[in-house]
Coordinates of C-alpha atoms and ligand atoms in Angstrom, one line a residue:
X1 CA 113.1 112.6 29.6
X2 CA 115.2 115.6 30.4
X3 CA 113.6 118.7 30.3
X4 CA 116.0 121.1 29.1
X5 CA 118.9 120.1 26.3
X6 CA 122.2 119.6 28.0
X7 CA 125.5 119.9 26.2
X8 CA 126.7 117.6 29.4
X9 CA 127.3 113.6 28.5
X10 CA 124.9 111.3 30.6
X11 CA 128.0 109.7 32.5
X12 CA 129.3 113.3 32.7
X13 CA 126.4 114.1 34.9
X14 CA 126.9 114.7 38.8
X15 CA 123.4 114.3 40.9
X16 CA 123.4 117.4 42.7
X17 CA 121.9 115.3 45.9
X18 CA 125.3 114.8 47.8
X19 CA 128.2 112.6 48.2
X20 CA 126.2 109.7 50.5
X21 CA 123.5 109.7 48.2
X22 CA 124.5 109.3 44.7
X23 CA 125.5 105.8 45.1
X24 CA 121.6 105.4 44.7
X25 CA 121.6 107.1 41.2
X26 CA 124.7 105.6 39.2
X27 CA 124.0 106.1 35.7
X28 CA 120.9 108.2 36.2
X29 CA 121.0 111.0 33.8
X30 CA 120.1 114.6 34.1
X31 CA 116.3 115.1 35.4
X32 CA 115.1 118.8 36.5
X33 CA 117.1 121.5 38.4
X34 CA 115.7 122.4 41.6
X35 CA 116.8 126.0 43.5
X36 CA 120.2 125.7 42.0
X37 CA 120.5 122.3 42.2
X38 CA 120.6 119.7 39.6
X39 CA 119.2 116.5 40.0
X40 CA 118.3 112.8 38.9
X41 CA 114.8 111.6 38.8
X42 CA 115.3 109.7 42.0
X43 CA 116.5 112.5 43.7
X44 CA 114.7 115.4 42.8
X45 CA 113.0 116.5 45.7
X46 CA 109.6 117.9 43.8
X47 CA 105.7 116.2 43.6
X48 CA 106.4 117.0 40.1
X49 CA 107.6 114.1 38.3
X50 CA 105.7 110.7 38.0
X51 CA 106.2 108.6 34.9
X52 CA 109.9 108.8 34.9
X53 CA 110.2 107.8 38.4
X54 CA 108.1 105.1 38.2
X55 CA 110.2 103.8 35.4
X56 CA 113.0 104.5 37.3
X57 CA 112.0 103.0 40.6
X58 CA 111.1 99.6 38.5
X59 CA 114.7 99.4 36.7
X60 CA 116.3 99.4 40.7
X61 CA 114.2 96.5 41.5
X62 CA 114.4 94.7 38.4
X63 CA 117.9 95.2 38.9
X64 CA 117.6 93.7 42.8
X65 CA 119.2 97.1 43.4
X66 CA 117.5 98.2 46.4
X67 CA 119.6 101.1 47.1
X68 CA 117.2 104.6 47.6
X69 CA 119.4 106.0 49.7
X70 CA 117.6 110.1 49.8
X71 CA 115.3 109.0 47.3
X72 CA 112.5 111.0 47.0
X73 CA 109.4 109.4 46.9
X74 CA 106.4 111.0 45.3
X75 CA 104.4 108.5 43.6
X76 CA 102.1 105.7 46.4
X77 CA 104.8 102.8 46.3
X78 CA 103.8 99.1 47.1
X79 CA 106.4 97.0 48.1
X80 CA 102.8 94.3 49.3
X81 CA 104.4 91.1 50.0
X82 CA 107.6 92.2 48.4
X83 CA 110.5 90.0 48.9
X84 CA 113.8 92.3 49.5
X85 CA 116.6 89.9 48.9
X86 CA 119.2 92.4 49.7
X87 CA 119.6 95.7 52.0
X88 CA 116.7 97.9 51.5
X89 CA 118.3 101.1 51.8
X90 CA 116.3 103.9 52.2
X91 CA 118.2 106.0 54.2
X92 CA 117.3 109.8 54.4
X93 CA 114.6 109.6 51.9
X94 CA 111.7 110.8 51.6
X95 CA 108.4 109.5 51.7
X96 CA 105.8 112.1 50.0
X97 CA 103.0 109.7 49.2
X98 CA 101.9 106.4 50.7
X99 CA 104.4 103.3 51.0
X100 CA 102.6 100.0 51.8
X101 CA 105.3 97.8 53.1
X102 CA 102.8 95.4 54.3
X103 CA 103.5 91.7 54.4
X104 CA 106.8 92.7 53.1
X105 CA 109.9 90.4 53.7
X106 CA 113.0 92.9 54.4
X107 CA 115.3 89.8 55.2
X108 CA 118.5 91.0 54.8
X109 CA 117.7 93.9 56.8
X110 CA 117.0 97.6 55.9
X111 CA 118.0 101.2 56.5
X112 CA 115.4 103.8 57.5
X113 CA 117.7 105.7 59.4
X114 CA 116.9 109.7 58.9
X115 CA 113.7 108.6 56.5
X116 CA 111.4 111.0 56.1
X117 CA 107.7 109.7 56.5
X118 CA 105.5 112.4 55.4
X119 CA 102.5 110.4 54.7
X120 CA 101.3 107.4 57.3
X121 CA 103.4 104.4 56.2
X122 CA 102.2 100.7 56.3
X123 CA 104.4 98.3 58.1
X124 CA 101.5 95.6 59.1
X125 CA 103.2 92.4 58.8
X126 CA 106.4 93.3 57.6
X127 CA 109.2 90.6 58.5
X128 CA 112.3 92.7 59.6
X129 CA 114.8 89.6 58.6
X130 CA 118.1 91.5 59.7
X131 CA 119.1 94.8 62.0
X132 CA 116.8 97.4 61.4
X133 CA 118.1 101.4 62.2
X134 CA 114.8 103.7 62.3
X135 CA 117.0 106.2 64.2
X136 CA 116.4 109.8 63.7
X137 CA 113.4 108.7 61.0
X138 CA 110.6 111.1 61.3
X139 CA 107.3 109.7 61.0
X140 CA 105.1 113.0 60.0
X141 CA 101.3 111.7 59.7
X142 CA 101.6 108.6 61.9
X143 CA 103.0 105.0 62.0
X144 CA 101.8 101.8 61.4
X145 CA 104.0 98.3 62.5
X146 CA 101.2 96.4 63.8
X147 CA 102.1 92.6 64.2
X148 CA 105.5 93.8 62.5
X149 CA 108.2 91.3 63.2
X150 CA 111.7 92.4 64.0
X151 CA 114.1 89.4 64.4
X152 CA 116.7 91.0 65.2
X153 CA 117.6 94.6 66.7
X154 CA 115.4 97.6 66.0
X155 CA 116.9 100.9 66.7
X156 CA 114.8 103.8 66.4
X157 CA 116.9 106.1 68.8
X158 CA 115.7 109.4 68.8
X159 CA 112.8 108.5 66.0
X160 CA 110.4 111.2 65.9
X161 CA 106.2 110.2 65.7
X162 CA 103.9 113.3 65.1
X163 CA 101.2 111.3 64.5
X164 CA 99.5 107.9 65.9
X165 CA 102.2 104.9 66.1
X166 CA 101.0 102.0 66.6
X167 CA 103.2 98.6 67.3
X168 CA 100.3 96.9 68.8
X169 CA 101.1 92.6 68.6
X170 CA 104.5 93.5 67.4
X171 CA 107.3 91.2 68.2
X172 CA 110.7 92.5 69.1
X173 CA 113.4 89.3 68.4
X174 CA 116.3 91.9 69.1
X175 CA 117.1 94.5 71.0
X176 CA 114.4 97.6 70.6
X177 CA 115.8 101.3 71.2
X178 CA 113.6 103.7 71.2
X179 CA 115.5 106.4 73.6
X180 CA 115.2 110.0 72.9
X181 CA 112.3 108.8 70.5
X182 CA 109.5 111.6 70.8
X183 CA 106.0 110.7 70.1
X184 CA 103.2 113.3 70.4
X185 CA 100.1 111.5 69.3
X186 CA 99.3 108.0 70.8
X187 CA 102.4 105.3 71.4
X188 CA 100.6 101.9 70.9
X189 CA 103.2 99.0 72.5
X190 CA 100.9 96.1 73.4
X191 CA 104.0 94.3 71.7
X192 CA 106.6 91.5 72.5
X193 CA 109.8 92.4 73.9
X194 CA 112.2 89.4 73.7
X195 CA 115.7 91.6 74.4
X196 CA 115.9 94.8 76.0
X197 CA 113.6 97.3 75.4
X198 CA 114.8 100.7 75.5
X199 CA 113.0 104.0 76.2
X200 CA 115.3 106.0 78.2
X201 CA 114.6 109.8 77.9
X202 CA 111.6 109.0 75.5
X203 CA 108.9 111.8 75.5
X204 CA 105.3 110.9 75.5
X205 CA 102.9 113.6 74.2
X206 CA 100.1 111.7 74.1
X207 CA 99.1 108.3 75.6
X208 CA 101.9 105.7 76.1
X209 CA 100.0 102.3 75.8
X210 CA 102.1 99.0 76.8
X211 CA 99.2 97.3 78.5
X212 CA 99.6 93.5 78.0
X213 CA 102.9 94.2 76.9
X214 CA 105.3 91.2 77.5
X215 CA 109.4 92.6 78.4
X216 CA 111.5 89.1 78.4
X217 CA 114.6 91.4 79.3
X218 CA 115.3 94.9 80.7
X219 CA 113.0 97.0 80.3
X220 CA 113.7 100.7 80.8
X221 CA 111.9 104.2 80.7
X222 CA 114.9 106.3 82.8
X223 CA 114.4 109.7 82.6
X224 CA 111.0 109.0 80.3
X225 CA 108.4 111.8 80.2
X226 CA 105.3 110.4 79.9
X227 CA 102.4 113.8 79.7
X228 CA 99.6 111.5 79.0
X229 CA 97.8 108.6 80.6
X230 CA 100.4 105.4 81.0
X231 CA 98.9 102.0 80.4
X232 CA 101.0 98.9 81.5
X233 CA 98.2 97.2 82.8
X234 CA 98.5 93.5 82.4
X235 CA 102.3 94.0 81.3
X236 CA 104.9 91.5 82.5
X237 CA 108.2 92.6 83.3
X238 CA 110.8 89.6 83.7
X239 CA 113.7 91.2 84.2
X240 CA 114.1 94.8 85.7
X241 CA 111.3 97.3 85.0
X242 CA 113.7 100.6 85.0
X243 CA 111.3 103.7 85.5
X244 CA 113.9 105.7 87.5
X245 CA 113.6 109.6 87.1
X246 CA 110.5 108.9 84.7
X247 CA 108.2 111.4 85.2
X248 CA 104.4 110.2 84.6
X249 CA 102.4 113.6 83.9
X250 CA 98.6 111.8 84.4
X251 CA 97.3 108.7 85.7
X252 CA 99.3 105.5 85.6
X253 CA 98.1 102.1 85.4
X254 CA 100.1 99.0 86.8
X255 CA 97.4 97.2 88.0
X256 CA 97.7 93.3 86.6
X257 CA 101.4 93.8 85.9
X258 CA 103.8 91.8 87.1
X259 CA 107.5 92.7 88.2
X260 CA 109.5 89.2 88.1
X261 CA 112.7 91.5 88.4
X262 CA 113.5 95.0 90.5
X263 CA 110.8 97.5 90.1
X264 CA 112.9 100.5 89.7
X265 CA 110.9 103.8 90.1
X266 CA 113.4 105.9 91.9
X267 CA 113.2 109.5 92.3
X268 CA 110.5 109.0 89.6
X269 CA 107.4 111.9 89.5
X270 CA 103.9 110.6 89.6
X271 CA 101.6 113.9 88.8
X272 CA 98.2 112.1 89.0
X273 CA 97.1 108.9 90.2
X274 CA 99.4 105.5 90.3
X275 CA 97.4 102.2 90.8
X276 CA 99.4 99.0 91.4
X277 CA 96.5 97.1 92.4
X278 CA 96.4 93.1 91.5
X279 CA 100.0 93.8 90.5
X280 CA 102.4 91.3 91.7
X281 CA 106.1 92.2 92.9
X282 CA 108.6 89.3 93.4
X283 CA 111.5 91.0 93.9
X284 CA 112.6 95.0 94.7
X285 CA 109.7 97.6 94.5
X286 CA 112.1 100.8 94.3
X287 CA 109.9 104.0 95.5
X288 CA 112.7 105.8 97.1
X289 CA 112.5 109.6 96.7
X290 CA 109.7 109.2 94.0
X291 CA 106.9 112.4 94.5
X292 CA 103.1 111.4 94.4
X293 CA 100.8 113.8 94.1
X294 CA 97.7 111.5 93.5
X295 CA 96.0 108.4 94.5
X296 CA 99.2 105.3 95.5
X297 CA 96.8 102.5 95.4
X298 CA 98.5 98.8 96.3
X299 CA 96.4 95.9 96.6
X300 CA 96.5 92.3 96.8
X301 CA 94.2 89.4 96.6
X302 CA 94.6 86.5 98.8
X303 CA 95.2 84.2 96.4
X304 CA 97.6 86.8 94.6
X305 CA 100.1 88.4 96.8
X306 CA 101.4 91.9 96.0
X307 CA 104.5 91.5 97.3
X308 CA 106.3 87.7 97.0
X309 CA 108.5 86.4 99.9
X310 CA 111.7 87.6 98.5
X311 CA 110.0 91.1 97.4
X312 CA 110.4 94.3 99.4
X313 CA 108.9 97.7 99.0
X314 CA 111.4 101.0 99.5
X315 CA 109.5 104.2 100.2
X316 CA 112.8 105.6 101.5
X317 CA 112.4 109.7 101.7
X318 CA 109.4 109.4 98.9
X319 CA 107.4 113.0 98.6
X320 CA 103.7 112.4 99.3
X321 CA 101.5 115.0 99.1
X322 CA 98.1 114.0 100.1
X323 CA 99.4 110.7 102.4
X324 CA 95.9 110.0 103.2
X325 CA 95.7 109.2 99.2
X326 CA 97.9 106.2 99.6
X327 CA 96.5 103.0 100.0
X328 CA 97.7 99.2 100.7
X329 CA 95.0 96.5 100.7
X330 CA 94.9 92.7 101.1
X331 CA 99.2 92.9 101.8
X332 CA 101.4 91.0 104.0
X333 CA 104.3 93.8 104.7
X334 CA 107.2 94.6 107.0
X335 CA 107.4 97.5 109.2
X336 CA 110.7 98.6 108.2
X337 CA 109.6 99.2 104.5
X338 CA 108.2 101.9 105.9
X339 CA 111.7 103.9 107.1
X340 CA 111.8 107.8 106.2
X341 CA 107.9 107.9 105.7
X342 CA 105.8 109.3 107.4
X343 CA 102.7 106.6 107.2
X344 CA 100.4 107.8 110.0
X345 CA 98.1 109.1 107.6
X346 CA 97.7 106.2 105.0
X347 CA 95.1 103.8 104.6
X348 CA 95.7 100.3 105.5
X349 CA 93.3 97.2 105.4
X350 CA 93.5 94.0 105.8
X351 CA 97.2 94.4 105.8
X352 CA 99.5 91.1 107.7
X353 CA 102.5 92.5 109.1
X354 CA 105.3 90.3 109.0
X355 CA 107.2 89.6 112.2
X356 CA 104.8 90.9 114.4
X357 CA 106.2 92.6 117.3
X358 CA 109.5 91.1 116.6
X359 CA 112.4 94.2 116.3
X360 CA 115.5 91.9 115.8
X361 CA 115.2 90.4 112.1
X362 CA 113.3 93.6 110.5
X363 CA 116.4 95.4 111.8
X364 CA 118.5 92.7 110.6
X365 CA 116.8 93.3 106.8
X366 CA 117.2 97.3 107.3
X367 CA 121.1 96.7 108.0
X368 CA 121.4 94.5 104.5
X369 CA 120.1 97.3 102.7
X370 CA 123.1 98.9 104.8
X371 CA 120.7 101.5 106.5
X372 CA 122.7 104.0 108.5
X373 CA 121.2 103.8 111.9
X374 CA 118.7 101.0 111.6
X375 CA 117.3 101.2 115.5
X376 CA 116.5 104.7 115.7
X377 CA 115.0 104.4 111.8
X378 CA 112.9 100.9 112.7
X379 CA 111.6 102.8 116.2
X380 CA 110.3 105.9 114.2
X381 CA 108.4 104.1 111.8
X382 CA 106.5 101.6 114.1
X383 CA 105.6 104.3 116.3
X384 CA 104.7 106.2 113.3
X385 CA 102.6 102.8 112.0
X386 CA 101.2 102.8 115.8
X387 CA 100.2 106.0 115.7
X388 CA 98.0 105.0 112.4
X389 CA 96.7 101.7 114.0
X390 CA 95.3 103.6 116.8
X391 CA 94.1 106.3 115.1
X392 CA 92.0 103.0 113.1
X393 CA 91.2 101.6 116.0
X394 CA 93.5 98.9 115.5
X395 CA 94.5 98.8 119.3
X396 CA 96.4 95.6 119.2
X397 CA 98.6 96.2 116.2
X398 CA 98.9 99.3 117.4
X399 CA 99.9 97.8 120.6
X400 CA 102.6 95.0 118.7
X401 CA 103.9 98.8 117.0
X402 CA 104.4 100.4 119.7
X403 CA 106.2 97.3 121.7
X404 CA 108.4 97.1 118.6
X405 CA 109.9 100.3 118.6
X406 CA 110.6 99.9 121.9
X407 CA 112.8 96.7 121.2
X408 CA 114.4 98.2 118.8
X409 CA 115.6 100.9 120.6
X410 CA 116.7 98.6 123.6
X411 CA 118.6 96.3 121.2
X412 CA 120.8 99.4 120.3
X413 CA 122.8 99.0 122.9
X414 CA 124.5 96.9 125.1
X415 CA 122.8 94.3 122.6
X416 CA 119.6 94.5 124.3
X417 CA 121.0 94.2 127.9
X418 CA 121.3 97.5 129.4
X419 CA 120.5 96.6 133.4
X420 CA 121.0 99.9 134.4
X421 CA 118.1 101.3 132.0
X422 CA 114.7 101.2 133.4
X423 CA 113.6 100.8 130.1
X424 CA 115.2 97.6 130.0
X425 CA 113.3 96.6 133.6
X426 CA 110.0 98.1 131.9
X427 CA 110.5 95.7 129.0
X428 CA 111.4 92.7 131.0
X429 CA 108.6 93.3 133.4
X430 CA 105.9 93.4 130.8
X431 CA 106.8 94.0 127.2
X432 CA 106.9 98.0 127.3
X433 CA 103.4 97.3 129.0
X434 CA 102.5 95.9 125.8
X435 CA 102.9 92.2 126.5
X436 CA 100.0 91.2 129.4
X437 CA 101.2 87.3 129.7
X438 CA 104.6 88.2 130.1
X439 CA 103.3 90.3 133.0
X440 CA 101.0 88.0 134.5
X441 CA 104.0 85.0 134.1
X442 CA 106.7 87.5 135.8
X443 CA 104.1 88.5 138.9
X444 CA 103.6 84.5 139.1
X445 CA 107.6 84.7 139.6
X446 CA 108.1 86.9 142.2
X447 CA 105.3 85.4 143.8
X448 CA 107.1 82.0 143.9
X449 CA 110.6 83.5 144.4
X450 CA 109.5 85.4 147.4
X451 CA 107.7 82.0 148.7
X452 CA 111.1 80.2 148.0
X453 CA 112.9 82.3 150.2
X454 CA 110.0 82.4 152.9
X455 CA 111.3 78.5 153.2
X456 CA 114.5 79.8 153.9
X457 CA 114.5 82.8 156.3
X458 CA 113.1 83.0 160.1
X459 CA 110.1 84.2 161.2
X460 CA 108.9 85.0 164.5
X461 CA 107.8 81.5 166.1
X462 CA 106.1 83.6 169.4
X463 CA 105.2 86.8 171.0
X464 CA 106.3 87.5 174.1
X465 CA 103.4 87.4 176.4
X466 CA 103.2 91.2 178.1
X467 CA 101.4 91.1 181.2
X468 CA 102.8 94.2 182.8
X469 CA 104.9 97.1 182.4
X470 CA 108.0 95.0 183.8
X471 CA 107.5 92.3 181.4
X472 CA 108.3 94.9 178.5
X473 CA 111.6 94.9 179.7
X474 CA 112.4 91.2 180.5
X475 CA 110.4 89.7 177.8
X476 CA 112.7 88.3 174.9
X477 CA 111.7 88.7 171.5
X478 CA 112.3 85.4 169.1
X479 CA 114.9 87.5 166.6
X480 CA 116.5 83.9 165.4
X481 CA 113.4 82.4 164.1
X482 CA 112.6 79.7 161.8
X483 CA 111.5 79.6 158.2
X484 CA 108.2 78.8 157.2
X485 CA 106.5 75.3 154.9
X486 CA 106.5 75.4 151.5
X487 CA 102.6 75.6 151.2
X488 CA 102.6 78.1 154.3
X489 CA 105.3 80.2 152.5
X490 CA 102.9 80.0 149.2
X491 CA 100.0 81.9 150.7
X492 CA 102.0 84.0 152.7
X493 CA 104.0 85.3 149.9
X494 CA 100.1 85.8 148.3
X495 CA 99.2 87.9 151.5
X496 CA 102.4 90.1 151.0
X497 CA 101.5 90.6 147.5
X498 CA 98.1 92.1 148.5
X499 CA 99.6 93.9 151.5
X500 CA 97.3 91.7 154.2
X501 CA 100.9 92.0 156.6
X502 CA 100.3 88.3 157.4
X503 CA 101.6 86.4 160.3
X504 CA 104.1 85.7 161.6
X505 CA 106.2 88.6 161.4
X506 CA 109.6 88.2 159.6
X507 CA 112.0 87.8 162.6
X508 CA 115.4 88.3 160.8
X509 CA 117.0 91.3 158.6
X510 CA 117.1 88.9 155.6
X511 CA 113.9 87.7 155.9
X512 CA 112.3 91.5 156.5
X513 CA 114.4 92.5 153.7
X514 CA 112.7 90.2 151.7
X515 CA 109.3 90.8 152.9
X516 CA 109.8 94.6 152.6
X517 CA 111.0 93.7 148.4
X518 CA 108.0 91.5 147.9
X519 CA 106.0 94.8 149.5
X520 CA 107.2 96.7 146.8
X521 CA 107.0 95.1 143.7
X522 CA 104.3 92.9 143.9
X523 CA 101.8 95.9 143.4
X524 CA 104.2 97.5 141.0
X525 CA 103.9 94.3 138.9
X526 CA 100.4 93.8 139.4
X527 CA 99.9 97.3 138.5
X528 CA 101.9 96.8 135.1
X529 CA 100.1 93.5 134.4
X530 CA 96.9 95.8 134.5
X531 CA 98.2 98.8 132.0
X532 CA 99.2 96.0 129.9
X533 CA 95.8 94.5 129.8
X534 CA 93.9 97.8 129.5
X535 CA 96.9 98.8 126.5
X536 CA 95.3 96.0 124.5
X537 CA 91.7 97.1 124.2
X538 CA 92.2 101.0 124.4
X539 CA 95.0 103.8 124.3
Ligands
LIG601 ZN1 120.6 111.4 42.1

């Protein structure tokens, strides 16, 4: 009933509500003025109507008219169950009571984009048959879509929550945008993801929960903010898990989840504690330039490797604060994953490096990642991962670390033949004095060359016989000689080694030439086969 008499016609009459709008309130007649402004019934933006509206309301969806486009809603509204055979339309309307869309059947899709949810809305159940916008909807006092089902895409770009939302068992059919979305009470995501799942630049408030949540495609949180606790626990990420420049402002929890695609968390900000424990990686685990200021907890469990075959871990120039916070239990790892950090100071148990002592193919995986310098890189960190094993008391690895770098370095140039380096005679002799067998097996080789050659070069066969002082001068030394037996030459070479001088006395150049070599290095290689043993057990 209008209020006031009106010399105006009913069809005359020009909602006051704007251009977009009035294709909502066709036919709607005059209702109440509001600050200057004349409106319909559906449009009049005041608690103060309720009979009419109702009325109204009830024509439309006699009508299967389901266009409320900046309807304003002031009466509780139950759509329970409601089967909407066309587009619900509800863009830019208002929502000033309760709206139970529960059970609700929206299958040709619906329009929420720019709604204004002033009171909690009820979306349990409701079957989201075609593409649903919810972008730039504001959500005032909360937001409910538990076990909603959206079959196809569900854009709620830059949606904003002030309460509670909750999408806890939903199931996302389509693609679900929720970038630049902003919720500041609790985000509730334990949901279904069959597309991509977008949260780029969404801001967390409160608690972001996606534990158990299942992402069948992309999944990513670029440039998230996240001020609360993060829960992905149990989540599984099948495609790529994009958390690049996110910044997690408390405690994060991966544990359980699994990353069948790239983990992306480059240059992200973790502000409290990260635990990836139990988590499982099977390809990429991107840490590069990410800051941690708490606890980095990795762990396995033998059954459950953290890191798969093909997986990798980049901690490439990553800000650690407290390094003696970051842990890595129960892993099998390569030493180059640790490249441009400084790892002395972190905690490893029970962790299986991958080809132990081996340089060669860890620098071969640094230069697919087309790593600038890949040597110098691979020798910093396994002295830096040596300096940690001893420190542990992990003499061996430390000891396989140290050996490594080493390598690495020699392979730099002349590809690992530089003769006129002592380090390359160091490493041939005996590892970097890290490899005891090799010693032993290269002192068992001189020991045999030089007992090779004995059976080749003359030796003294007599002493002259002096008697007198004349016979000094006639007596003829043997300087041709002849070369000694095989077995003779064996312990010969044995009494050179030990410096016993054995007889006879080498009676050519050659063969003192050889003698005098044997002199030399059989201590030095004796004495090298004794650091390398003694490197093993202690510093
Ligand atoms: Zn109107």
């Amino acid at each position: 009933m209008p209020d006031s008499p009106t010399a105006e016609t009913e069809s005359a009459f020009v909602c006051d509500s704007g251009e977009e709008m009035r294709s909502a309130c066709v036919g709607e007649p005059f209702y109440k003025e509001h600050e200057g402004k004349r409106y319909c019934v559906l449009h009049f933006p005041s608690q103060e109507k309720s009979a009419d509206f109702q009325k109204a309301v009830q024509r439309k969806l006699d009508n299967k008219d389901f266009n409320f486009q900046g309807v304003w809603f002031s009466d509780e509204l139950s759509f329970f169950r409601f089967d909407f055979t066309g587009i619900a339309n509800f863009n830019s309307a208002t929502f000033n009571a309760e709206v139970d869309f529960s059970s609700a059947v929206l299958r040709a899709g619906a329009n929420f984009s720019s709604t204004l949810f002033n009171v909690e809305p009820d979306f349990t159940g409701t079957t989201f048959g075609a593409e649903t916008p919810f972008s730039f909807a504001i959500f005032n006092a909360g937001a409910n879509f538990i076990q909603a089902a959206f079959t196809s895409k569900a854009d709620f770009t830059s949606a904003t929550f002030s309460g509670d939302a909750y999408f806890s068992q939903a199931k996302f059919g389509g693609a679900a945008k929720f970038s630049f979305a902003t919720f500041s009470g609790g985000a509730h995501f334990n949901a279904n993801f069959s597309a991509e799942a977008d949260f780029d630049q969404a801001v967390f408030s409160g608690e972001a929960n996606f534990g158990d949540a299942v992402f069948e495609s992309n999944a990513t949180f670029m440039w998230a903010k996240i001020g609360a606790e993060a829960c992905f626990s149990g989540a599984v990420f099948s495609a790529w898990a994009g958390f690049g420049d996110a910044i997690f402002g408390a405690e994060v929890d991966f544990s359980n989840a699994s990353f069948v695609g790239n983990a992306d968390f480059f240059n992200g900000t973790f502000k409290e504690d990260a635990d990836f424990r139990r988590a499982s990686f099977k390809a990429k685990a991107n840490f590069a330039r990410a800051t941690f200021s708490g606890y980095l907890k990795f762990a396995g469990e033998k059954e459950e490797p953290l890191f798969g075959d093909k997986s990798s871990l980049d901690l490439d120039s990553a800000r650690i604060e407290k390094p003696e916070h970051v842990s890595f239990h129960t892993v099998t790892m390569h030493p180059h994953w640790f490249v441009n950090v400084d790892a002395r100071e972190f905690d490893f148990s029970n962790v299986h490096w991958k080809n132990d002592g081996k340089a060669k193919p860890e620098i071969e995986l640094l230069k697919e990642d087309d790593m600038a310098s890949p040597h110098r890189l691979l020798a910093i960190a396994c002295r830096k991962l040596a300096a940690n094993s001893e420190e542990n008391d992990r003499y061996r690895e430390a000891s396989h670390f140290r050996r490594m770098a080493m390598d690495a370095e020699r392979l730099e140039t002349w590809r690992g033949f530089g003769f006129l380096r002592l380090s390359w005679w160091y490493w041939l002799a005996s590892g970097y004095g890290e490899r005891p067998f090799q010693a032993f097996l290269v002192l068992i080789g001189l020991l045999l060359i030089s007992a090779v050659l004995y059976t080749q070069v003359g030796f003294v066969r007599w002493e002259p016989k002096l008697a007198s002082e004349s016979d000094v001068v006639i007596a003829k030394r043997d300087d041709v000689g002849a070369p000694l037996k095989f077995n003779r030459a064996l312990t010969y070479s044995v009494g050179v080694m030990t410096l016993q001088k054995p007889e006879p006395r080498p009676a050519t150049t050659v063969a003192q030439t050889v003698v005098l070599f044997e002199t030399i290095l059989g201590p030095v290689q004796a004495a090298l086969l004794a650091l390398a043993i003694r490197r093993k057990f202690m510093r």
